[in-house]
Short mmCIF file of C-alpha atoms in Angstrom, two decimals:
data_model
loop_
_atom_site.label_atom_id
_atom_site.label_comp_id
_atom_site.label_asym_id
_atom_site.label_seq_id
_atom_site.Cartn_x
_atom_site.Cartn_y
_atom_site.Cartn_z
CA UNK A 1 85.91 111.10 -5.93
CA UNK A 2 86.74 114.80 -5.87
CA UNK A 3 85.86 115.26 -9.53
CA UNK A 4 82.66 113.21 -9.24
CA UNK A 5 81.37 115.11 -6.22
CA UNK A 6 81.94 118.41 -7.98
CA UNK A 7 79.47 117.37 -10.73
CA UNK A 8 75.77 118.17 -10.66
CA UNK A 9 73.75 114.91 -10.33
CA UNK A 10 71.06 116.29 -12.63
CA UNK A 11 73.51 116.71 -15.51
CA UNK A 12 76.01 113.86 -15.13
CA UNK A 13 75.32 110.13 -15.13
CA UNK A 14 78.59 109.32 -13.36
CA UNK A 15 77.48 111.37 -10.33
CA UNK A 16 74.14 109.54 -10.20
CA UNK A 17 75.94 106.16 -10.42
CA UNK A 18 78.29 107.22 -7.62
CA UNK A 19 75.37 108.30 -5.44
CA UNK A 20 73.63 105.00 -6.21
CA UNK A 21 76.70 103.03 -5.16
CA UNK A 22 76.85 105.02 -1.94
CA UNK A 23 73.34 103.78 -1.13
CA UNK A 24 74.30 100.17 -1.94
CA UNK A 25 75.95 98.76 1.16
CA UNK A 26 76.99 95.42 -0.39
CA UNK A 27 78.68 96.28 -3.66
CA UNK A 28 79.44 93.83 -6.43
CA UNK A 29 82.48 92.09 -7.88
CA UNK A 30 86.02 92.23 -6.60
CA UNK A 31 85.93 95.90 -5.59
CA UNK A 32 83.29 95.38 -2.86
CA UNK A 33 81.85 98.81 -3.58
CA UNK A 34 84.61 101.23 -4.47
CA UNK A 35 82.43 104.24 -3.72
CA UNK A 36 82.08 103.21 -0.07
CA UNK A 37 85.84 102.66 0.14
CA UNK A 38 86.46 106.14 -1.25
CA UNK A 39 84.00 107.70 1.18
CA UNK A 40 85.59 105.94 4.16
CA UNK A 41 89.01 107.06 2.99
CA UNK A 42 87.74 110.62 2.59
CA UNK A 43 86.34 110.54 6.13
CA UNK A 44 89.63 109.23 7.48
CA UNK A 45 91.53 112.02 5.71
CA UNK A 46 89.00 114.69 6.79
CA UNK A 47 88.42 115.62 3.14
CA UNK A 48 86.89 119.12 3.07
CA UNK A 49 84.60 118.48 0.07
CA UNK A 50 84.96 119.24 -3.64
CA UNK A 51 88.26 121.00 -4.34
CA UNK A 52 89.94 122.37 -7.43
CA UNK A 53 92.62 120.10 -8.92
CA UNK A 54 95.75 121.81 -7.45
CA UNK A 55 94.21 121.98 -3.96
CA UNK A 56 93.08 118.35 -4.20
CA UNK A 57 96.56 117.21 -5.25
CA UNK A 58 98.15 119.14 -2.38
CA UNK A 59 95.70 117.68 0.14
CA UNK A 60 96.23 114.13 -1.14
CA UNK A 61 100.04 114.49 -1.10
CA UNK A 62 99.99 115.76 2.49
CA UNK A 63 97.67 112.94 3.58
CA UNK A 64 99.78 110.26 1.88
CA UNK A 65 102.98 111.67 3.40
CA UNK A 66 101.51 111.69 6.91
CA UNK A 67 100.18 108.17 6.40
CA UNK A 68 103.60 106.92 5.26
CA UNK A 69 105.29 108.43 8.30
CA UNK A 70 102.81 106.83 10.69
CA UNK A 71 103.01 103.45 8.90
CA UNK A 72 106.81 103.61 9.02
CA UNK A 73 106.75 104.35 12.77
CA UNK A 74 104.30 101.48 13.33
CA UNK A 75 106.50 99.20 11.23
CA UNK A 76 109.53 100.03 13.37
CA UNK A 77 107.57 99.16 16.50
CA UNK A 78 106.41 95.84 15.04
CA UNK A 79 109.74 94.88 13.48
CA UNK A 80 112.06 95.58 16.39
CA UNK A 81 114.74 92.90 16.34
CA UNK A 82 114.87 92.53 20.09
CA UNK A 83 111.10 92.56 20.50
CA UNK A 84 110.55 89.86 17.89
CA UNK A 85 113.57 87.74 18.75
CA UNK A 86 111.35 85.39 20.75
CA UNK A 87 109.21 84.85 17.64
CA UNK A 88 112.25 83.99 15.51
CA UNK A 89 114.06 81.56 17.79
CA UNK A 90 112.77 78.54 19.58
CA UNK A 91 111.59 79.19 23.12
CA UNK A 92 113.46 76.14 24.39
CA UNK A 93 116.98 76.34 23.01
CA UNK A 94 118.56 72.91 23.12
CA UNK A 95 122.22 72.13 22.67
CA UNK A 96 123.58 75.53 23.71
CA UNK A 97 126.29 75.84 26.34
CA UNK A 98 125.08 76.93 29.78
CA UNK A 99 126.74 80.34 29.56
CA UNK A 100 124.73 81.20 26.43
CA UNK A 101 121.46 80.34 28.14
CA UNK A 102 122.07 82.82 30.96
CA UNK A 103 121.13 86.47 30.51
CA UNK A 104 124.24 88.44 29.70
CA UNK A 105 125.02 91.27 32.15
CA UNK A 106 125.26 94.62 30.44
CA UNK A 107 128.90 94.98 31.52
CA UNK A 108 129.83 91.90 29.42
CA UNK A 109 127.76 92.63 26.30
CA UNK A 110 130.46 94.64 24.53
CA UNK A 111 132.98 91.83 25.06
CA UNK A 112 130.55 89.24 23.70
CA UNK A 113 129.84 91.45 20.71
CA UNK A 114 133.56 91.77 19.96
CA UNK A 115 134.17 88.02 20.38
CA UNK A 116 131.33 87.31 17.96
CA UNK A 117 132.76 89.79 15.43
CA UNK A 118 136.22 88.21 15.79
CA UNK A 119 134.81 84.71 15.27
CA UNK A 120 132.86 85.79 12.20
CA UNK A 121 135.77 87.76 10.76
CA UNK A 122 133.73 90.95 10.38
CA UNK A 123 135.66 93.11 12.83
CA UNK A 124 137.17 96.56 12.32
CA UNK A 125 140.78 95.42 12.11
CA UNK A 126 142.49 95.91 8.77
CA UNK A 127 142.87 92.19 8.06
CA UNK A 128 139.09 91.96 7.81
CA UNK A 129 138.66 95.33 6.10
CA UNK A 130 141.24 94.54 3.41
CA UNK A 131 139.54 91.21 2.70
CA UNK A 132 136.25 93.03 2.12
CA UNK A 133 137.99 95.71 0.00
CA UNK A 134 137.32 98.55 2.49
CA UNK A 135 141.04 99.34 2.80
CA UNK A 136 143.92 98.45 0.52
CA UNK A 137 146.69 98.11 3.09
CA UNK A 138 146.28 95.50 5.85
CA UNK A 139 149.40 96.63 7.73
CA UNK A 140 148.97 97.62 11.36
CA UNK A 141 148.72 101.43 11.58
CA UNK A 142 149.58 101.45 15.31
CA UNK A 143 153.16 100.13 15.26
CA UNK A 144 156.24 100.07 13.07
CA UNK A 145 156.35 96.27 12.64
CA UNK A 146 154.73 96.32 9.17
CA UNK A 147 152.77 93.20 10.15
CA UNK A 148 149.20 92.63 9.09
CA UNK A 149 146.69 93.97 11.63
CA UNK A 150 145.23 90.62 12.63
CA UNK A 151 143.50 89.64 15.85
CA UNK A 152 146.59 87.76 17.03
CA UNK A 153 148.93 90.66 16.25
CA UNK A 154 146.67 93.25 17.88
CA UNK A 155 146.05 91.28 21.08
CA UNK A 156 149.46 89.63 21.58
CA UNK A 157 152.14 91.33 19.51
CA UNK A 158 151.41 94.99 18.73
CA UNK A 159 153.85 97.31 20.50
CA UNK A 160 151.24 100.07 20.74
CA UNK A 161 149.14 97.99 23.14
CA UNK A 162 152.02 96.67 25.28
CA UNK A 163 150.98 98.69 28.35
CA UNK A 164 147.34 97.49 28.22
CA UNK A 165 148.51 93.91 27.62
CA UNK A 166 150.85 94.00 30.65
CA UNK A 167 148.11 95.41 32.92
CA UNK A 168 145.69 92.71 31.75
CA UNK A 169 148.19 89.89 32.22
CA UNK A 170 149.19 91.15 35.68
CA UNK A 171 145.54 91.14 36.75
CA UNK A 172 144.97 87.73 35.16
CA UNK A 173 148.01 86.23 36.94
CA UNK A 174 146.87 87.71 40.27
CA UNK A 175 143.54 85.90 39.94
CA UNK A 176 144.83 82.71 38.28
CA UNK A 177 148.43 81.99 39.21
CA UNK A 178 150.20 80.24 36.35
CA UNK A 179 151.00 76.61 37.13
CA UNK A 180 154.46 75.52 36.15
CA UNK A 181 155.26 71.99 35.04
CA UNK A 182 151.85 71.00 33.61
#
């Protein structure tokens, strides 16, 4: 477009054809009038008119870069996982336990996230990391037991977390007294 508009219509056939296409509102073939498309694009980009090649390249590169940034931002808005979750899952979820149907309070979300990671085996403990080749040594780095850092070891056996475990169990037993003999 830039090169064509810089030509004198009296001397160049291509400029006369371009001007003729601009006057034809329908266009022909699969392009549906490429000249009109180029003009609309030039209007959208606020094209200043005929430019020399380096200036035209610079202008086009800046326009394309700004367009990519705005399209990327729009894409993030449209593709938000939480926003589109209702489109991806059924509105009426059958067969789920009652607790999964309730909205999770924000204070419990981290615990649910950790339980899900534990169940899937994609947690940050070394037993999972060594399986996925992220670390070579699966031994627990927190204690001297030389046991593998598994979920069971970390929650129930690691000496480094003995104090937290005792505080948790004391609170648990105060709420739910253990029943003996059953």
